[in-house]
Structure formats: C-alpha cells, structure tokens
mmCIF file of C-alpha atoms in Angstrom:
data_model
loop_
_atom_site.group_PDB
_atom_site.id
_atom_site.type_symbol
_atom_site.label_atom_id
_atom_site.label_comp_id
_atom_site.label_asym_id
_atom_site.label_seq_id
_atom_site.Cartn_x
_atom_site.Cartn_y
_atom_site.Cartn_z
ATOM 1 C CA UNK A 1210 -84.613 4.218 40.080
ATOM 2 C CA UNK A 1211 -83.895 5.205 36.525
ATOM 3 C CA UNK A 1212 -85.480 2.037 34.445
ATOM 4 C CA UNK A 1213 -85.681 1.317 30.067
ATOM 5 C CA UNK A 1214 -87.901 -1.379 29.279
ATOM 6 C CA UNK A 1215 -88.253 -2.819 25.845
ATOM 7 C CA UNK A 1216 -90.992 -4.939 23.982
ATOM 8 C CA UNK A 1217 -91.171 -7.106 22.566
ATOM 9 C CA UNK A 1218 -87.932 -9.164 23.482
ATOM 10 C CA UNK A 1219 -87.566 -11.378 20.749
ATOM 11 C CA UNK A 1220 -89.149 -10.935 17.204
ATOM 12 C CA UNK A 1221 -88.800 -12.758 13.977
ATOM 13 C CA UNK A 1222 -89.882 -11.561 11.205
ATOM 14 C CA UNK A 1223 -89.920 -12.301 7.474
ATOM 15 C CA UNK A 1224 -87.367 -10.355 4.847
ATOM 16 C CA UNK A 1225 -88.451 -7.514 3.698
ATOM 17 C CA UNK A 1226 -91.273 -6.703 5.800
ATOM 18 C CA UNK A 1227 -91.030 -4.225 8.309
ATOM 19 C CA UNK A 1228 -91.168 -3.674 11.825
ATOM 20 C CA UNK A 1229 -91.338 -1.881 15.271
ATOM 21 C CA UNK A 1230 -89.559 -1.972 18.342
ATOM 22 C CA UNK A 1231 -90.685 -0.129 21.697
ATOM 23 C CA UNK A 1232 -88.695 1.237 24.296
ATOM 24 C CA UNK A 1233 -90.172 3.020 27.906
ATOM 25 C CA UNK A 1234 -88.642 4.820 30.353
ATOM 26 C CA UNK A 1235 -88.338 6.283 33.286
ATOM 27 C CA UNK A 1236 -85.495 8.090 33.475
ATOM 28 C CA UNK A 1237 -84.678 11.897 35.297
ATOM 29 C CA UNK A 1238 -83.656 14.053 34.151
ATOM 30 C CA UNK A 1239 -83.525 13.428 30.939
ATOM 31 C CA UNK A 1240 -80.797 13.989 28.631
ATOM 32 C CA UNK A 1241 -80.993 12.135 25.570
ATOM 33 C CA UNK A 1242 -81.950 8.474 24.006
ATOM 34 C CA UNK A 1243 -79.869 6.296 21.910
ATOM 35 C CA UNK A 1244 -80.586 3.166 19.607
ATOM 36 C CA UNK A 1245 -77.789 0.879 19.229
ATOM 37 C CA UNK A 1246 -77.410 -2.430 17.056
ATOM 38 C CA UNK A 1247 -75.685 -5.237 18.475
ATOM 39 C CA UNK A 1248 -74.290 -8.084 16.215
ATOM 40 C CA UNK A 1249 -73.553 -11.207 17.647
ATOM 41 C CA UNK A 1250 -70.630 -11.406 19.380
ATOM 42 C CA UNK A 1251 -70.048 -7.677 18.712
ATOM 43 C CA UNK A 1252 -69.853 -4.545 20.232
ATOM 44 C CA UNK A 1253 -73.034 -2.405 20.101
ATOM 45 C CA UNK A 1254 -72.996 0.600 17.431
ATOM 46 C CA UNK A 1255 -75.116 3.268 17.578
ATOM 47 C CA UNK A 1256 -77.761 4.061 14.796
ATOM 48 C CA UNK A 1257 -79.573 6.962 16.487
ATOM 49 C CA UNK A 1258 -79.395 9.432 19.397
ATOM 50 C CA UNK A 1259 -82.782 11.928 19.909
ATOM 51 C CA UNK A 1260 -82.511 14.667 22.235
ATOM 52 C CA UNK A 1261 -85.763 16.520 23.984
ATOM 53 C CA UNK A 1262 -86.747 18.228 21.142
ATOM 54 C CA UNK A 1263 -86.633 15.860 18.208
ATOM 55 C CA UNK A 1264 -89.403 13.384 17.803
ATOM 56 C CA UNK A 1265 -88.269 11.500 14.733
ATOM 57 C CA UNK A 1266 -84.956 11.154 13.294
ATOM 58 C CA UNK A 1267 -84.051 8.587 10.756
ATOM 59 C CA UNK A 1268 -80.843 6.781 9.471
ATOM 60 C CA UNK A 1269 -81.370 4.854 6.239
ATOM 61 C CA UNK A 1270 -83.931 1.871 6.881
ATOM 62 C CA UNK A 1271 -84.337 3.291 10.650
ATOM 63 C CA UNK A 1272 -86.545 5.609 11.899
ATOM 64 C CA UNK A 1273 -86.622 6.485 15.321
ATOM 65 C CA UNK A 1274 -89.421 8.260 17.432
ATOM 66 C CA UNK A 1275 -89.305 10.094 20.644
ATOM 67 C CA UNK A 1276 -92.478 11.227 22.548
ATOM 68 C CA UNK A 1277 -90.686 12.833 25.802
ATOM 69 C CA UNK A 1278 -94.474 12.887 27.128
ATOM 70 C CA UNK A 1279 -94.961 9.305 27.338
ATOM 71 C CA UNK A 1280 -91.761 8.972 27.770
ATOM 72 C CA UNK A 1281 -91.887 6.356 25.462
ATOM 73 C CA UNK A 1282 -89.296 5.641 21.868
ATOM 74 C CA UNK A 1283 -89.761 3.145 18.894
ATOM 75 C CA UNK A 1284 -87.390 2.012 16.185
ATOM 76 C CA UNK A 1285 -89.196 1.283 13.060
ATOM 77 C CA UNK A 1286 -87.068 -0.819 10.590
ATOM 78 C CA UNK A 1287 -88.225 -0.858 6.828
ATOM 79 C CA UNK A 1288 -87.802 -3.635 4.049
ATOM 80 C CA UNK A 1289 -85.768 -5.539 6.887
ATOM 81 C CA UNK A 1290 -82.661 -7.118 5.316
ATOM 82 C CA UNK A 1291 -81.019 -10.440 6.914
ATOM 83 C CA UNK A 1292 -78.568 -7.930 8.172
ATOM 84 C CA UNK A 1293 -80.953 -6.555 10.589
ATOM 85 C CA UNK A 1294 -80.616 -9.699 12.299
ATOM 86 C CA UNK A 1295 -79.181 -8.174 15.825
ATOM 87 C CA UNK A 1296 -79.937 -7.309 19.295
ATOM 88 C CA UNK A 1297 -81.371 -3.740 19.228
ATOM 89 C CA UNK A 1298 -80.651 -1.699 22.592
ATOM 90 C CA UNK A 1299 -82.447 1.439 23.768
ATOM 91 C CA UNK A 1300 -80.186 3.798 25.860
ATOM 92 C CA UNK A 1301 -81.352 6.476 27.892
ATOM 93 C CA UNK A 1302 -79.085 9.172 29.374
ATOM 94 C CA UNK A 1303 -79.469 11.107 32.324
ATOM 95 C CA UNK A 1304 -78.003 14.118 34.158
ATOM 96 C CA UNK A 1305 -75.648 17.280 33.037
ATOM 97 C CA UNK A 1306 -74.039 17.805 30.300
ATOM 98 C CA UNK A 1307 -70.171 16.256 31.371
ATOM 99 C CA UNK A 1308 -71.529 13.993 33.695
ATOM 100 C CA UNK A 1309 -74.066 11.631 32.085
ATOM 101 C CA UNK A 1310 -75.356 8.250 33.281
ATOM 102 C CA UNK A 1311 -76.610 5.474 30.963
ATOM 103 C CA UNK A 1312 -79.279 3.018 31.603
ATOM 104 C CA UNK A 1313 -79.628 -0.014 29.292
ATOM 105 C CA UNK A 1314 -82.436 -1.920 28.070
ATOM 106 C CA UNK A 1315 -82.122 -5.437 27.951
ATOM 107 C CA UNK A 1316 -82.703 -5.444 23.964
ATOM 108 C CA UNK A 1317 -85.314 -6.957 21.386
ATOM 109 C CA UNK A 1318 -83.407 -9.970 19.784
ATOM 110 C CA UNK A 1319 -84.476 -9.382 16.048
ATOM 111 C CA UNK A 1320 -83.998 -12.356 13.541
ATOM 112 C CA UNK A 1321 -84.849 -11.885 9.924
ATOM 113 C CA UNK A 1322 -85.629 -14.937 7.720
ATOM 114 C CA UNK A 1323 -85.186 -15.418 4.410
ATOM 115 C CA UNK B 299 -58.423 4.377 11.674
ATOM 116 C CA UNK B 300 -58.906 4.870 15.514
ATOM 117 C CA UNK B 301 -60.497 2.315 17.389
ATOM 118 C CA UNK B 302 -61.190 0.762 20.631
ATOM 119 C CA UNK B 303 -60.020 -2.926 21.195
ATOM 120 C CA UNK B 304 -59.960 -5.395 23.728
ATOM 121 C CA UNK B 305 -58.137 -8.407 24.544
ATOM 122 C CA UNK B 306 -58.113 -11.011 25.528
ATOM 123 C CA UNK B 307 -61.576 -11.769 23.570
ATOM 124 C CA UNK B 308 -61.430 -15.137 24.922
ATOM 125 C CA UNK B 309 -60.370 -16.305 28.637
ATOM 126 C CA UNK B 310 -61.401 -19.305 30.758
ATOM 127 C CA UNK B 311 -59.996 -19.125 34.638
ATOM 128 C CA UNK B 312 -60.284 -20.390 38.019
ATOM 129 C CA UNK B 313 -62.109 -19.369 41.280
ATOM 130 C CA UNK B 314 -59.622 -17.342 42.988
ATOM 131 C CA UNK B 315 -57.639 -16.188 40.517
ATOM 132 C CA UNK B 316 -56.743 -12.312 39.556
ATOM 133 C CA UNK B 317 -57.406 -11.244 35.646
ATOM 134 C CA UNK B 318 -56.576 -8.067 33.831
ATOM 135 C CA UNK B 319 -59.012 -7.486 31.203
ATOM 136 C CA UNK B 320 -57.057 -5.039 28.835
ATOM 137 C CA UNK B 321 -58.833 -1.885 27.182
ATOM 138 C CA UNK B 322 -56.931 0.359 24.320
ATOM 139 C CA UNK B 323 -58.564 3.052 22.322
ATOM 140 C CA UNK B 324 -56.871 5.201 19.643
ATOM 141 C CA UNK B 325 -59.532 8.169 19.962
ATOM 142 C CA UNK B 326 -57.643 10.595 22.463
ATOM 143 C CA UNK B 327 -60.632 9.858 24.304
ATOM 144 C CA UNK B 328 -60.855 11.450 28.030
ATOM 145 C CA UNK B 329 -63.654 9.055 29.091
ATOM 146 C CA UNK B 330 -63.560 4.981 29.050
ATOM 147 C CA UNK B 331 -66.153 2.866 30.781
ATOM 148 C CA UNK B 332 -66.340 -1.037 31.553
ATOM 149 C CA UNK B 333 -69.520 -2.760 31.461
ATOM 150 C CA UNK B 334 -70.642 -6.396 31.713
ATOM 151 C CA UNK B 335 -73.144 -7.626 29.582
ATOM 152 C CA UNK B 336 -75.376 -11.055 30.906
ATOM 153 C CA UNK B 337 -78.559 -12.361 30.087
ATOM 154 C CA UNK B 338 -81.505 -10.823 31.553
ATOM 155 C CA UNK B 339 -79.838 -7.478 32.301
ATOM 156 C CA UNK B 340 -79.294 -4.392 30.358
ATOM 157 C CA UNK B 341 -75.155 -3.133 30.247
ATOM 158 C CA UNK B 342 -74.103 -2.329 33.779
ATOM 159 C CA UNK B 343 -71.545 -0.095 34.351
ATOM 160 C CA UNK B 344 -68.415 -2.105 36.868
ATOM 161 C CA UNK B 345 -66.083 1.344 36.663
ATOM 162 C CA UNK B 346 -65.728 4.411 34.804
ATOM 163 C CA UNK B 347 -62.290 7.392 34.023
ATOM 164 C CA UNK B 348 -62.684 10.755 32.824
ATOM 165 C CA UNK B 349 -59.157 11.128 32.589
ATOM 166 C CA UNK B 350 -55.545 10.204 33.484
ATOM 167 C CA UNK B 351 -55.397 9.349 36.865
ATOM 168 C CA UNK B 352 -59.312 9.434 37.363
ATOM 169 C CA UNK B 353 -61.857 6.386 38.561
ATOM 170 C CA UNK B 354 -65.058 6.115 39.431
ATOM 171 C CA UNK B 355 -67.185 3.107 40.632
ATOM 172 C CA UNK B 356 -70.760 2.122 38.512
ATOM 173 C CA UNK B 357 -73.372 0.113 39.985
ATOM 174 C CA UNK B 358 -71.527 -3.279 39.921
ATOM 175 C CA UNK B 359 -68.367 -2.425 41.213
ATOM 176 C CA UNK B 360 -67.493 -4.836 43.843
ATOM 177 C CA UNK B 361 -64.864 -7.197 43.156
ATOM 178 C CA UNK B 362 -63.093 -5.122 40.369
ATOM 179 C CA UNK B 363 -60.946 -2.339 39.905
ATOM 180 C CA UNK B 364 -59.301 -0.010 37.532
ATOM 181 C CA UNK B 365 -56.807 2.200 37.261
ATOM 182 C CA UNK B 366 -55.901 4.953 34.548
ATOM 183 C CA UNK B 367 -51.965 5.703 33.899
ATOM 184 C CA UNK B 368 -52.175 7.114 30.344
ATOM 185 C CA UNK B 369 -55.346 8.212 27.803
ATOM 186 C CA UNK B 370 -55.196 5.213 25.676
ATOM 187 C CA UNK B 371 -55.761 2.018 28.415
ATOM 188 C CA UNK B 372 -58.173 1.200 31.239
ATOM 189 C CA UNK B 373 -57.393 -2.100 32.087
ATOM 190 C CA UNK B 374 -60.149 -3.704 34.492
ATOM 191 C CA UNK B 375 -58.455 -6.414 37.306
ATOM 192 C CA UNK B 376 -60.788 -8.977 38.836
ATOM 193 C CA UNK B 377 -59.212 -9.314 42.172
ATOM 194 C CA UNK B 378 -60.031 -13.054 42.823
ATOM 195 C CA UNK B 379 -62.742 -14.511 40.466
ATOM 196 C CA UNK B 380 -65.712 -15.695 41.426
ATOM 197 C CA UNK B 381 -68.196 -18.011 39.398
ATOM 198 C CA UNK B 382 -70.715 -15.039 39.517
ATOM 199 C CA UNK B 383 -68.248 -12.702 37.465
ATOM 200 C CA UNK B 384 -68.856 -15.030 34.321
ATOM 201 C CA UNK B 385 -69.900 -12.787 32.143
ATOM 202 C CA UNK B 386 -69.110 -10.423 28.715
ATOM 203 C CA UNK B 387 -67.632 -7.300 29.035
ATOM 204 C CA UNK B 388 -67.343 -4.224 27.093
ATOM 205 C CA UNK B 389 -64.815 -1.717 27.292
ATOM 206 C CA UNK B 390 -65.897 1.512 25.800
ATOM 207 C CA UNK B 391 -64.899 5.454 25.613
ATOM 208 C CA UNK B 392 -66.272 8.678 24.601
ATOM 209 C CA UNK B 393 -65.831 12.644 24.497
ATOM 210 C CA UNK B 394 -67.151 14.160 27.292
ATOM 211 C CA UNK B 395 -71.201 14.418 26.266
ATOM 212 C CA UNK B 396 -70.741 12.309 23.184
ATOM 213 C CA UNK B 397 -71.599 8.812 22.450
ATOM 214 C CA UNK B 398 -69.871 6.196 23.805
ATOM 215 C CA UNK B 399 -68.070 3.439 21.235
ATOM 216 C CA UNK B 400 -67.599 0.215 22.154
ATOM 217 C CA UNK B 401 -64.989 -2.516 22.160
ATOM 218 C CA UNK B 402 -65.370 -6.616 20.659
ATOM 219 C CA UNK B 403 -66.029 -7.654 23.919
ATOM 220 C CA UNK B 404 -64.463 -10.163 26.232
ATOM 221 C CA UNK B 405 -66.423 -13.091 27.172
ATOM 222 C CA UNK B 406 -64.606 -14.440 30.450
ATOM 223 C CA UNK B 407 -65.601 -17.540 32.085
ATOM 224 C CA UNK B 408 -64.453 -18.499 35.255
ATOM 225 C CA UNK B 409 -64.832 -22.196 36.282
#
C-alpha cells in the first residue's frame, strides 16, 4: 500500500528562524513528489514538484530535497515569515504518465510566532 | 483569471438527506477530482473525470457520486448523508500529468 508519512506534525517556531520538514515514502512506482502549502481554511497550493532526477529545487524561502534512495523529501523554510504559518503537505505520485495516483500526507501544522 | 471554485463553502444538513456539492473551473481542464479532507488522514480521493462523460471511483467512494456533462463542472451528490460524511472537501482539476489546483473547500456538516 502506497504510504507518505511526515514529521514532525506540528512545529512552532520563532520568526525568522528557519526550519525543516520531513516527508517518507513508500510509494511504486514512482512518478514525482509535490510540496503544497495549505492556509487555513484554504485550498492547498503547490510550492514544489521534484521528479526522479532532481534532488533539490528551490522556490524563494523553500528549498526542497529529494533522495529517491531513501525515499525520503524535506522542505527547508528560511527566515520563516508569519506567513509561513500553514499546513505543509507532501504529495507523492505514482504510476504512468496520464494516469497518476496521489497519496497525501497528513501535513506538519507550522505556526510562526512573532 | 481562470480558477476553480466551489460552492456552497458552507452547508449544515440532516441524516438522510441528498447534497450536491458544486465544482466549476475556468481552466479547460480535462481532469477534476473530489477529495475529503479530515483530521488524521491525508486527502482521499471520493471520485475522479478525465473528461466529458468520464468517472472513476477513488478509495472513498461509497456513498457518493458524480457525474460529468460539460468540461467546466463535476458536481459531487451525497446520496443520503450520513454523520460519518462530515467532513471538508476539495474539488480540484488538472492537465493530464500536471499538477492538480485546488478549490476553497466546502466544509459540510451533517447533523
């Protein structure tokens, strides 16, 4: 059974200082691994998607790592903001291009204090 | 802009009752999912379209369906709600092997 598990679930951290989240998985075959931010009460949106062959790809403040190995991801956020507060989501896909199933982790619930 | 919206974003109903979540994306999208969101679980896919016409069951399919008459709407129909169907869900849609954009949400509670 394809599974994504994230750690920690719930962080809080101090503005400006930064931080790491950790995704696993066990997923076949793989296709390709997502972040995605999700506000309260909101939608999620994605900030990353790594295929195979990258291992780090960044967007602004986020960095993401992939280490298909492992099979393990991390999002590292840096000089956090209070708009970081969010629910961050790892998303795995699996199977063929056209026909690709997503499993969702259950999120790290990120809070930011002033 | 296009977008993908959802409505209503708020609804309280009874055991028993049938509800039409609606779904409407501007994209020209050929794929649209519905999830549910709840606490303790990762997004689970209820039903998914690849096109006009199209449906497919996900992993929590049982007491909803879909159907697809045009490119823009999936509505999702709860056939008789149950307390166990409380829940948020999220509409979303993609191009085929793209990412997937979601809706608001709908946060349904049945009583």
């Amino acid at each position: 059974k394809n599974q994504v598990e994230q750690s920690p679930q719930s962080l809080i951290i101090l503005e400006g200082k930064n931080c790491t989240l950790q995704c696993n998985y066990t997923v076949s075959p793989f296709s390709n691994l997502r972040w995605y931010k999700q506000d309260t009460g909101r939608g999620p949106v994605s900030l990353t998607i790594m295929t195979f062959s990258e291992n780090t790809k960044s967007n602004g403040r986020y960095t993401a790592t992939l280490d298909a190995d492992t099979k393990q991801s991390s999002l590292h956020i840096t000089a956090s903001q209070l708009s970081d507060s969010a629910s961050y989501i790892c998303v795995v896909s699996a199977g063929d291009f056209g026909n690709e199933k997503l499993t969702f982790g259950t999120g790290t619930r990120l809070t930011i204090i002033p | 802009d296009a977008e993908i919206t959802q409505s209503p974003r708020h609804k309280i109903t009874e055991t028993g009752r049938q509800v039409t979540l609606a779904c409407h994306q501007t994209w020209n999208h050929n794929n649209m999912f519905w999830y549910r969101q709840d606490l303790g679980h990762g997004l689970r896919l209820i039903h998914y379209s690849y096109g006009v016409h199209d449906t497919n069951k996900g992993e929590v399919s049982d007491g909803y369906s879909v159907s697809r008459s045009n490119t823009e709407d999936l509505p999702l129909t709860l056939e008789s709600a149950a307390s166990s169907q409380t829940s948020v869900y999220f509409c979303a849609s993609s191009r085929t092997g793209n990412e997937q954009f979601f809706g608001p949400g709908t946060r349904l509670t049945v009583l």
